Coordinates of C-alpha atoms and ligand atoms in Angstrom, one line a residue:
X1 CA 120.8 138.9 119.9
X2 CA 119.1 135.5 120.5
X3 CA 117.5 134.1 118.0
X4 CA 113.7 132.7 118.7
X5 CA 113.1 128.9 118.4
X6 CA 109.7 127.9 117.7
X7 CA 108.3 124.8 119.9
X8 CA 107.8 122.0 117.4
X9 CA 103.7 121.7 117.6
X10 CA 103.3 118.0 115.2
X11 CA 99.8 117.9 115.1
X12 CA 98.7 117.5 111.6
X13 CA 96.7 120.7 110.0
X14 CA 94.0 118.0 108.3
X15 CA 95.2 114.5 110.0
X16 CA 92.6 113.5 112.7
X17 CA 94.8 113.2 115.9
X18 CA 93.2 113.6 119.2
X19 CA 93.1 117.3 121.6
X20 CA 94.9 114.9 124.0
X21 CA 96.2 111.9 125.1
X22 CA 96.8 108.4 123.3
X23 CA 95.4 107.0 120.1
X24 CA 95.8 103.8 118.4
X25 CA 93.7 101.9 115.4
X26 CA 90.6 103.3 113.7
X27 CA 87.4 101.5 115.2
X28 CA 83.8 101.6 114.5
X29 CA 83.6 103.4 110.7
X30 CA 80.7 104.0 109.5
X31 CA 78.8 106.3 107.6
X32 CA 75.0 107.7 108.5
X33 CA 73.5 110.6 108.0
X34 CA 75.6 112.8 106.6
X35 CA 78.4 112.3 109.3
X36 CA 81.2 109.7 108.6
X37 CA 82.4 108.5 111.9
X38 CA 85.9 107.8 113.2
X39 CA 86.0 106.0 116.6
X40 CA 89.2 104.9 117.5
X41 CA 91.3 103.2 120.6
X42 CA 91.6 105.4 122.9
X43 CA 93.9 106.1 126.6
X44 CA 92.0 109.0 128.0
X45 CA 94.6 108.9 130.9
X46 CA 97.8 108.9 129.5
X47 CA 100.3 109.7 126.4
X48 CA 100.6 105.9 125.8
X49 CA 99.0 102.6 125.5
X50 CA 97.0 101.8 128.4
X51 CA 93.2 100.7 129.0
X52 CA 91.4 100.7 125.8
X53 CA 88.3 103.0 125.6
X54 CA 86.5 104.3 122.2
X55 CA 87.3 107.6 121.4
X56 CA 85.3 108.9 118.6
X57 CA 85.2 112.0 116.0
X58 CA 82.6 112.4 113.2
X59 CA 83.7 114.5 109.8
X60 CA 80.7 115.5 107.0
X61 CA 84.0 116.6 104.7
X62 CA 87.4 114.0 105.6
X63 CA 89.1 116.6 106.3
X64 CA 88.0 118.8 109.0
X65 CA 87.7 116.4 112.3
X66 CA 85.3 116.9 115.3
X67 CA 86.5 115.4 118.3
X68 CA 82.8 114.1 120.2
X69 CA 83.1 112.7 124.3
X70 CA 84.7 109.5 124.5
X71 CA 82.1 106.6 123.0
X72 CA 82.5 103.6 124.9
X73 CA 84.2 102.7 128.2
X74 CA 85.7 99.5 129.7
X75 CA 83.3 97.5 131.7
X76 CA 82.6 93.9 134.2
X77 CA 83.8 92.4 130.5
X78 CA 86.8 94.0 129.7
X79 CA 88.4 97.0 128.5
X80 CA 87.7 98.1 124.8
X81 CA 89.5 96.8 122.2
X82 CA 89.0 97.3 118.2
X83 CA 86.0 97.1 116.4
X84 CA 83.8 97.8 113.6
X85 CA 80.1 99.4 113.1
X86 CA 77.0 99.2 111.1
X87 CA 73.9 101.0 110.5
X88 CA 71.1 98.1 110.8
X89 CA 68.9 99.6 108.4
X90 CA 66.0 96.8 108.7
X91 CA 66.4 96.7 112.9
X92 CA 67.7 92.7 111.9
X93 CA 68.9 93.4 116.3
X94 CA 65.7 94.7 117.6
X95 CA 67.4 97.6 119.1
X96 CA 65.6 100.3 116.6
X97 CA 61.9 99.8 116.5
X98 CA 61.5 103.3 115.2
X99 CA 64.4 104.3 113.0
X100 CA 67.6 102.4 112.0
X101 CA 70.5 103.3 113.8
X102 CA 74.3 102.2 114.6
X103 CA 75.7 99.1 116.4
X104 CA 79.1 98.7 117.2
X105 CA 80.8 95.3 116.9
X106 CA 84.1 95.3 119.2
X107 CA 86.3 93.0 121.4
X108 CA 86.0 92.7 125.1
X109 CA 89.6 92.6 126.4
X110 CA 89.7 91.3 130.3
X111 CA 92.8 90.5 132.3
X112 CA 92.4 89.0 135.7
X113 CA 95.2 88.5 138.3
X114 CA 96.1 85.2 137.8
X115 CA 94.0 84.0 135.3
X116 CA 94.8 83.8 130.8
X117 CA 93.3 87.1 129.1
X118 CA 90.1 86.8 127.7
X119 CA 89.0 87.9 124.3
X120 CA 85.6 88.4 123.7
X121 CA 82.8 90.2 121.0
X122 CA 80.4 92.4 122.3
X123 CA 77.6 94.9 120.7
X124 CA 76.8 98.3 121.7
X125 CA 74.2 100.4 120.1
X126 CA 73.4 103.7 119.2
X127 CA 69.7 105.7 119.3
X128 CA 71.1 109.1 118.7
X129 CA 73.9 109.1 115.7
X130 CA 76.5 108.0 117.9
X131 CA 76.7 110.3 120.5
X132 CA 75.3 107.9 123.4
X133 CA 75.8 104.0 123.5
X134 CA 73.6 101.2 124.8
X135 CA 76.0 98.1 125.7
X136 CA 73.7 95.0 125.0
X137 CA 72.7 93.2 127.4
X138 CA 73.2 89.9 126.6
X139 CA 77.2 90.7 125.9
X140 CA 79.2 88.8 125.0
X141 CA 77.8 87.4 121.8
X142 CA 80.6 85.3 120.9
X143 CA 83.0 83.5 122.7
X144 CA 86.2 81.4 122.1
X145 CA 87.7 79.8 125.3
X146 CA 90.7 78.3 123.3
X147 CA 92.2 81.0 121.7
X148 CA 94.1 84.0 123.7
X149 CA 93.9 86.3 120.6
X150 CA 90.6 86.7 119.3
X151 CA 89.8 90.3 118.5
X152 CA 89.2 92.9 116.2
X153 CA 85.1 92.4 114.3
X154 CA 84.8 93.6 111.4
X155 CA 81.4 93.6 110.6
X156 CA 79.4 94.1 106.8
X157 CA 75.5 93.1 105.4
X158 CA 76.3 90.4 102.6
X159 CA 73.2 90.6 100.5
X160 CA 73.1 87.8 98.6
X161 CA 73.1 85.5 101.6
X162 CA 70.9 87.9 103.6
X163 CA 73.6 87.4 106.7
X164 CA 75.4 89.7 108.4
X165 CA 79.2 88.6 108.4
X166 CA 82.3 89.0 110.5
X167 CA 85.8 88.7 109.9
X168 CA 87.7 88.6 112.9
X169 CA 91.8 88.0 113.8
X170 CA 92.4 84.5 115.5
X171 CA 95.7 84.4 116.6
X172 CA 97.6 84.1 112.8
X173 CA 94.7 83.3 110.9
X174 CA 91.3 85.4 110.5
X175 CA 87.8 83.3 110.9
X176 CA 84.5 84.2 109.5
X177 CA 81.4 83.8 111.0
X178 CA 77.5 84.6 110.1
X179 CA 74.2 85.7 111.7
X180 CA 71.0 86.9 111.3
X181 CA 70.8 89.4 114.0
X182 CA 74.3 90.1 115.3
X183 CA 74.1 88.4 118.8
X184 CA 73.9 85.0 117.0
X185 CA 77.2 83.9 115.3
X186 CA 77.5 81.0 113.3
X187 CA 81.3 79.9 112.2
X188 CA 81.9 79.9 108.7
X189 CA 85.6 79.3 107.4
X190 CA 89.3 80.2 108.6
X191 CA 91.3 81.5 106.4
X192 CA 94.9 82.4 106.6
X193 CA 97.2 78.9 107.7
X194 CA 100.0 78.5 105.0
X195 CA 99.3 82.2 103.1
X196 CA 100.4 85.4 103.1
X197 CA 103.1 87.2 105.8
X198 CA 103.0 85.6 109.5
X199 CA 105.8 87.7 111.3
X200 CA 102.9 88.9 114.0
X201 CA 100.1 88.6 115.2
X202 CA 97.2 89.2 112.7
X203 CA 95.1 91.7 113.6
X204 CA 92.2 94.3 112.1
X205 CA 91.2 91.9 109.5
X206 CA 88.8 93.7 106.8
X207 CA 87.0 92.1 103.4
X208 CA 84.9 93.8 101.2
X209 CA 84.1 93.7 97.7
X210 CA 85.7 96.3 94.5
X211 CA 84.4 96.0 90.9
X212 CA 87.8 95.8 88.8
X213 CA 89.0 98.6 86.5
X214 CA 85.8 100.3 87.1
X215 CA 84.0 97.4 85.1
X216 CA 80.5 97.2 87.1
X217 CA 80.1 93.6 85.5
X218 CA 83.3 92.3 87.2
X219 CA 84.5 92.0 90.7
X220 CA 87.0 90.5 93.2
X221 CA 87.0 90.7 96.8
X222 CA 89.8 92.1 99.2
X223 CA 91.1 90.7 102.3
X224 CA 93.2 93.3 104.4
X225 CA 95.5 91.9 107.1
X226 CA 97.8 93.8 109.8
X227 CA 100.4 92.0 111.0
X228 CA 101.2 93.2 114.4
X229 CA 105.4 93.5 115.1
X230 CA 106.8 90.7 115.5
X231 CA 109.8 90.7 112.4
X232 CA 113.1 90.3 113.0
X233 CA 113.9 93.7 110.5
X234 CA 112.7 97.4 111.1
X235 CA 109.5 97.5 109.6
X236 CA 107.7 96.3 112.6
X237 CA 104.2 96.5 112.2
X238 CA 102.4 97.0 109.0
X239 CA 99.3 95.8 106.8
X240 CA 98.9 93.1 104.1
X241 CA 95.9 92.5 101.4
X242 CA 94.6 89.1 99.9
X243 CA 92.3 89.4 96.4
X244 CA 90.0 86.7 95.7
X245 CA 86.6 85.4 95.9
X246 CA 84.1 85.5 99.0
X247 CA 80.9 83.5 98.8
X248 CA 78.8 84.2 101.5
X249 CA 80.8 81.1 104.1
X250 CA 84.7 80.7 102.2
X251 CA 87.2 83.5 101.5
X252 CA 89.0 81.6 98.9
X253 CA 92.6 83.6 97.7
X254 CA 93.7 84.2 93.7
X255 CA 96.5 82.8 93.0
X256 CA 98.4 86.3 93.0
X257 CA 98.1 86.2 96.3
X258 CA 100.0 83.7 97.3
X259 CA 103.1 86.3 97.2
X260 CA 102.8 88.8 100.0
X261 CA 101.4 92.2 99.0
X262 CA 102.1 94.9 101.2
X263 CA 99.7 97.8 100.8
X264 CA 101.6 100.9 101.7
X265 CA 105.5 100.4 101.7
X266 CA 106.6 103.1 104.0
X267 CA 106.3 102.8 107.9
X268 CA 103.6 104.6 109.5
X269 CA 99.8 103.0 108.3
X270 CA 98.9 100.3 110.3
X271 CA 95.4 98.4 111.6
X272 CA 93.2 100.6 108.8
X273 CA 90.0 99.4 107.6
X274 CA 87.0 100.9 105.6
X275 CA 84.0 102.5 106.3
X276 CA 80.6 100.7 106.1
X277 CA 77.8 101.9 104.5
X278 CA 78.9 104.6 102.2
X279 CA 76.0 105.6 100.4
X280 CA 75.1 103.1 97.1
X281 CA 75.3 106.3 94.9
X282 CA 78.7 107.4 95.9
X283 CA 80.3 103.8 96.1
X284 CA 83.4 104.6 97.1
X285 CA 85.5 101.9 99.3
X286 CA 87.1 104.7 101.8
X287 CA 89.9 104.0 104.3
X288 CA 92.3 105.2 106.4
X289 CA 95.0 103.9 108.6
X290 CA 96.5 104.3 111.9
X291 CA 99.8 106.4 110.8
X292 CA 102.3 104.6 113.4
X293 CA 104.3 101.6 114.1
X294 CA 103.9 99.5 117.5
X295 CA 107.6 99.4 116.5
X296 CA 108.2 103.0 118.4
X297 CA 104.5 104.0 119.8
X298 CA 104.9 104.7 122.4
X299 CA 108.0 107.0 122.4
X300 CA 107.2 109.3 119.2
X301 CA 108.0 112.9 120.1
X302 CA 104.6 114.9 120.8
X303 CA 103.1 116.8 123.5
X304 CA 100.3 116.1 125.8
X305 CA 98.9 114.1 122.7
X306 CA 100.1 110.8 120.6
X307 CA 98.6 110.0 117.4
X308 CA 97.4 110.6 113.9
X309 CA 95.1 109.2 111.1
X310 CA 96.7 109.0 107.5
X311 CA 94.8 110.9 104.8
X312 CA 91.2 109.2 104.2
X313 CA 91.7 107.1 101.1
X314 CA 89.9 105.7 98.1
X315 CA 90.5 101.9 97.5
X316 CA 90.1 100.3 94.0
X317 CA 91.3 97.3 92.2
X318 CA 92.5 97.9 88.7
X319 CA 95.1 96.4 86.5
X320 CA 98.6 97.3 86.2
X321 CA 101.2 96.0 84.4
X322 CA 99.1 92.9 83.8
X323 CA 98.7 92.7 88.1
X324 CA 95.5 92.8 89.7
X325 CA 96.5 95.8 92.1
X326 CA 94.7 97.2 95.0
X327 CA 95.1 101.1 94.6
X328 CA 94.7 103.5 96.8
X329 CA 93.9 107.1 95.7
X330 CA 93.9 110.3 98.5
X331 CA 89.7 110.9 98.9
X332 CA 88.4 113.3 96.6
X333 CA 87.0 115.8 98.8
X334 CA 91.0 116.4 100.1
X335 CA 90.9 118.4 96.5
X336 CA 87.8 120.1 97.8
X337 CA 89.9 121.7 100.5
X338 CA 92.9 123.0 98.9
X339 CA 94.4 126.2 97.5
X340 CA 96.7 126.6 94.4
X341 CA 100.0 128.4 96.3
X342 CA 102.0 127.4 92.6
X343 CA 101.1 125.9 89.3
X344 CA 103.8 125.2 86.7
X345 CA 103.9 123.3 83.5
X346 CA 106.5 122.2 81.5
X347 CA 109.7 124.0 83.6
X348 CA 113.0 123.2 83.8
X349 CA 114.9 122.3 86.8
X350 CA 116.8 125.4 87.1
X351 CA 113.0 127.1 86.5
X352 CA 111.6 125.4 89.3
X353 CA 114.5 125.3 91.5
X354 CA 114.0 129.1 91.4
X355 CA 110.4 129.0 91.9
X356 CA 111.4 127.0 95.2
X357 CA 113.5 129.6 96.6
X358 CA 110.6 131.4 98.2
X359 CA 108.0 129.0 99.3
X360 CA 107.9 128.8 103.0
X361 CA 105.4 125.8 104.0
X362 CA 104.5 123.7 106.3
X363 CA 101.8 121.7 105.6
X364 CA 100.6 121.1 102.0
X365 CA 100.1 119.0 98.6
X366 CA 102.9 118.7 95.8
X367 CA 101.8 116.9 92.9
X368 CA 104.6 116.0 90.0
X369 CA 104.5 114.8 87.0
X370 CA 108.0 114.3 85.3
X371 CA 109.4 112.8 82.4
X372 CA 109.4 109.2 82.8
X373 CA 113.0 107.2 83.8
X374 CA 115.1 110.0 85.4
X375 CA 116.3 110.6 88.8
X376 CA 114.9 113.5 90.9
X377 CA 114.7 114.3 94.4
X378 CA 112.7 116.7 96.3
X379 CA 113.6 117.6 99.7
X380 CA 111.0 118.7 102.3
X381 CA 110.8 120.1 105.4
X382 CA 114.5 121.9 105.0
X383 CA 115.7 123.7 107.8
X384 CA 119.4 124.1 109.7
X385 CA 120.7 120.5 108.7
X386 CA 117.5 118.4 108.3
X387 CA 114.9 117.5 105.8
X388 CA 113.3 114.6 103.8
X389 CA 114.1 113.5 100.6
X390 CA 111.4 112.0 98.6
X391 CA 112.1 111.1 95.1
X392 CA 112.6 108.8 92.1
X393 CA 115.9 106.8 91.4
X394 CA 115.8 105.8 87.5
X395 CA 118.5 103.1 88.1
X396 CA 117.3 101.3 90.7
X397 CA 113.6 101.8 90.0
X398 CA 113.0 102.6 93.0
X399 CA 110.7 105.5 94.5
X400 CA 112.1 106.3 98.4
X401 CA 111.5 108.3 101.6
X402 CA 114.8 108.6 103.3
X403 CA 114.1 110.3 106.9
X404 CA 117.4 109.8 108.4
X405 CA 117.8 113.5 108.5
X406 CA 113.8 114.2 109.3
X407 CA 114.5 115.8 112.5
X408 CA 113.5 114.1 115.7
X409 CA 115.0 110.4 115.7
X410 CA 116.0 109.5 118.8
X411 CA 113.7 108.3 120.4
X412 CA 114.1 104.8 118.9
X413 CA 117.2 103.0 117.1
X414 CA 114.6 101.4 114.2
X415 CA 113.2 105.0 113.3
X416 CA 115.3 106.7 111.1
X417 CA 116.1 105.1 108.1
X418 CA 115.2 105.5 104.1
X419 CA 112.6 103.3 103.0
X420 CA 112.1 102.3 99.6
X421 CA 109.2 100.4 96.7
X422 CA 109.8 99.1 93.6
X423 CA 108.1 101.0 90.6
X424 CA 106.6 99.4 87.8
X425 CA 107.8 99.6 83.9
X426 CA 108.9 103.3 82.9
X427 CA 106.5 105.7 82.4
X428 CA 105.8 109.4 83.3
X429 CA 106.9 109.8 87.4
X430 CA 103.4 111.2 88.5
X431 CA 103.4 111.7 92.2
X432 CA 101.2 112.9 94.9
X433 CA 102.5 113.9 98.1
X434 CA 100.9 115.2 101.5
X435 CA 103.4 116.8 103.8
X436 CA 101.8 118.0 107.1
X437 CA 103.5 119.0 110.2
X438 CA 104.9 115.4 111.5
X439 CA 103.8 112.6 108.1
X440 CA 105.1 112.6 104.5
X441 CA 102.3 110.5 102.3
X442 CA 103.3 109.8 98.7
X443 CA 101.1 108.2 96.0
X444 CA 102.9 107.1 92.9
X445 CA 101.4 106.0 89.6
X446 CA 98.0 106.8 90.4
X447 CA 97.8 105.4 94.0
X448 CA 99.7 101.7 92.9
X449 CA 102.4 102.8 95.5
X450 CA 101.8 104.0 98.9
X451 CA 104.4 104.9 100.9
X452 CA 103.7 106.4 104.4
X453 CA 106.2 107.6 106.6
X454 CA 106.0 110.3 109.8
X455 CA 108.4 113.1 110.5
X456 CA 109.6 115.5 113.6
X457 CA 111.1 118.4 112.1
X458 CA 111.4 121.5 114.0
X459 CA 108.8 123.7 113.3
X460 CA 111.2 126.2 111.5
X461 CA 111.8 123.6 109.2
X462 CA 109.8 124.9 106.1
X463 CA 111.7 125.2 102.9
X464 CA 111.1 122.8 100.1
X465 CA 113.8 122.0 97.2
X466 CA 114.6 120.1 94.1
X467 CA 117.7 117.8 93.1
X468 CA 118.5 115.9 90.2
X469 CA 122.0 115.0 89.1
X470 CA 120.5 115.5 85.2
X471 CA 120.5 118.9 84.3
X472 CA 118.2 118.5 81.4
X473 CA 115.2 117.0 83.2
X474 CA 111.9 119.0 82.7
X475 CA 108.9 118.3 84.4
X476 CA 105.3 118.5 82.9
X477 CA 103.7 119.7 85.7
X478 CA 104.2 120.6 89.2
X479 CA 101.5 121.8 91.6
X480 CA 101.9 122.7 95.1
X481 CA 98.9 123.1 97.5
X482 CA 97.4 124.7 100.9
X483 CA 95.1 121.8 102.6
X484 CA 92.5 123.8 105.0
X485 CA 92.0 121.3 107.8
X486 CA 91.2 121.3 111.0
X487 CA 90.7 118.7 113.9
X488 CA 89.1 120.6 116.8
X489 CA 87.2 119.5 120.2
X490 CA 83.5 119.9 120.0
Ligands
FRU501 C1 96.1 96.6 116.7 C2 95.6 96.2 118.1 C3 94.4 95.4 117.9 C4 93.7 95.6 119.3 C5 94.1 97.0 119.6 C6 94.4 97.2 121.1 O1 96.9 97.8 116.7 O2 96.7 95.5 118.7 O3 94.6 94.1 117.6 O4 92.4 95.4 119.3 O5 95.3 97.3 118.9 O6 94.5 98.6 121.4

């Protein structure tokens, strides 16, 4: 009798990825009109990087994903690299004398033969809720002859000053400039020299502003920095934050920043930014990431397609442990989409090591909440000889992701490995963690630790069990989750 092998299919159940082909960084986020949009960098002719286009998807929910036609295509300037958009709700352009609509802030990327790459910003604009663009005439808008890495607008309305403002990456620093209109840019500040991680490039620069513990009377503002790979460890590419004070012209840092803060501590969530103009009443700061590593890109084992989206995110700034923290919180409307599959509280570990048995999934939610200072491990995606540990070690304080044993790892030396973040004082072990077919996202403490990490396992791979060397421990609660998701062509 032979025994049937099912084809790994790794596209995520409610990750954005696209039908086909390659997919780097989010671009162009914005919210109008019901839609949020996700455009994103985009090889429409092959399964890894190549000549940068805008992709683009729109979701109403963040977490079922329509992929739209491709947005925006290279051009006399350049191919098309990241970017940010805006609705310009007062037409402050000139390009929507009837009703406001979107313009897209991005980097012309041009390589001649024998000549330096040129880096330039450009506007596009949008009559029809993205799904036809206008490239402005008058492109580029802003120039920088001396500088061979000048990329990545990020674009937001700063009311007090009444300017539009944009941060953008400048080799290892980020500069911000001002204007009226978009297509006139005034430079501000630099920010960056002597601060903060330079192991790469810096790239997909965002700031924005998050009242603190939920206190509407006080704020801070955030600077998030990727840094592309350039390390001498594994971690290869990955994303750092700055909290401090913005003024309309000067991004001036707190003093806690002058360590480096990582915002996610596992592998896999690079070059993510926020979306603009979120309605006022919901005023949420949402995010998501790129979930891979220029590290091994370009070799991770899919099919006809390469790339995923991490879970959309909330981000807030709140206090822990005396630390002004940027957290980071799965978005709500991911609870929205999910179905109980098992609810327990206060079971032992032989209870729910039992309960375990007999759950065959995939793709889902586990939240945990155990007593506080003890060890446990849960193991995901188990089949013949593979699966991931994700758990708590008391001793070390440590919360890990060990994928050594994830299934698929060959295709580069740096990708297995167990990757680990410090946890704060003991308390309660409350986590949150999204498994879908080829990512493992854990949120510890309330979104205070973020580690992100993709997976291959073979498709069989589907069991789910508990470890913990102390017999004794009980948990509070343990939940475990279906996520209805979809990301579909249009
Ligand atoms: C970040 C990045 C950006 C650039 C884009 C090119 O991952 O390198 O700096 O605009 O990707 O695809």
């Amino acid at each position: 009798m032979t025994m049937q092998v099912t084809k790994p299919d790794h596209r995520g159940n409610y990750h954005f990825s696209p039908q086909q082909k390659w997919m780097n960084d989010p671009n162009g986020m914005v919210y109008f009109d019901g839609e949020y949009h996700l455009f994103f960098q985009h090889h429409p002719f092959g399964d890894t990087w190549g000549p940068m286009h805008w992709g683009h998807a729109v979701t109403r929910d963040l977490t079922n994903w329509e992929e739209l036609p491709i947005a925006l295509e290279p051009d006399e300037h350049g191919t098309i690299f990241s970017g940010s958009a805006v609705v310009d709700w007062h037409n402050t352009t000139g390009f929507f004398p009837d009703e406001p609509g979107l313009v897209a802030i991005f980097t012309h990327h041009l390589e001649r033969p024998d000549a330096p790459v040129v880096q330039t910003q450009s506007l596009a604009y949008s009559t029809d809720k993205g799904r036809t663009w206008i490239k402005y005439a008058g492109n580029p808008v802003l120039e920088r002859a001396d500088l061979p890495d000048f990329r990545d607008p990020k674009v937001f309305r700063h009311e007090p000053s009444g300017q539009w403002i944009m941060v953008v990456a400048c080799g290892q620093i980020a500069s911000l400039y001002h204007s009226p209109d978009l297509k006139q840019w005034t430079w501000g500040s630099d920010f960056g020299e002597g601060i903060g991680s330079h192991e790469g490039v810096w790239e997909c620069p965002d700031l924005f502003e998050l009242h603190v513990d939920g206190d509407q009377a006080k704020s801070r503002w955030v600077m998030l920095v990727s840094i592309g790979d350039g390390g001498s460890g594994t971690e290869g590419s990955r994303t750092q934050y700055f909290i401090g004070d913005f003024d309309g012209i000067t991004f001036t840092p707190d003093e806690a920043s002058q360590q480096v803060r990582w915002l996610d501590h596992g592998r896999d969530n690079y070059a993510g930014v926020s979306w603009s103009d979120v309605p006022e009443e919901d005023g949420r700061r949402l995010y998501l990431g790129w979930m891979s590593n220029w590290r091994y890109a370009n070799q991770t084992p899919t099919d006809g397609w390469r790339g995923a989206m991490t879970i959309a995110r909330e981000l807030t700034l709140e206090t822990v442990d005396g630390e002004m923290t940027l957290m980071q919180r799965p978005a709500r409307e991911l609870e929205a989409a999910r179905t109980p599959v098992l609810e327990l509280a206060d079971v032992t570990l032989a209870e729910l090591r039992q309960e375990l048995e007999t759950l065959r999934l995939d793709t889902f939610e586990l939240e945990v909440q155990a007593e506080g200072g003890r060890s446990f491990e849960f193991r995901l995606r188990q089949g013949e000889g593979c699966g991931t540990p994700v758990g708590f070690d008391a001793q070390a304080g440590e919360l890990y992701i060990d994928r050594t044993q994830s299934g698929e790892s060959e295709f580069h030396a740096d990708f297995a490995g167990r990757h680990t973040a410090k946890t704060g004082p003991e308390s309660d072990t409350q986590l949150r963690i999204f498994v879908d077919r080829s990512s493992v996202e854990v949120f510890e403490g309330g979104g205070r630790l973020v580690m992100t990490d993709l997976i291959f396992p073979k498709a069989e791979a589907d069991r789910l069990s508990v470890f913990s060397a102390d017999e004794s421990l009980k948990f509070r609660s343990v939940q475990i989750f279906r996520i209805a998701g979809s990301s579909k062509e249009a």
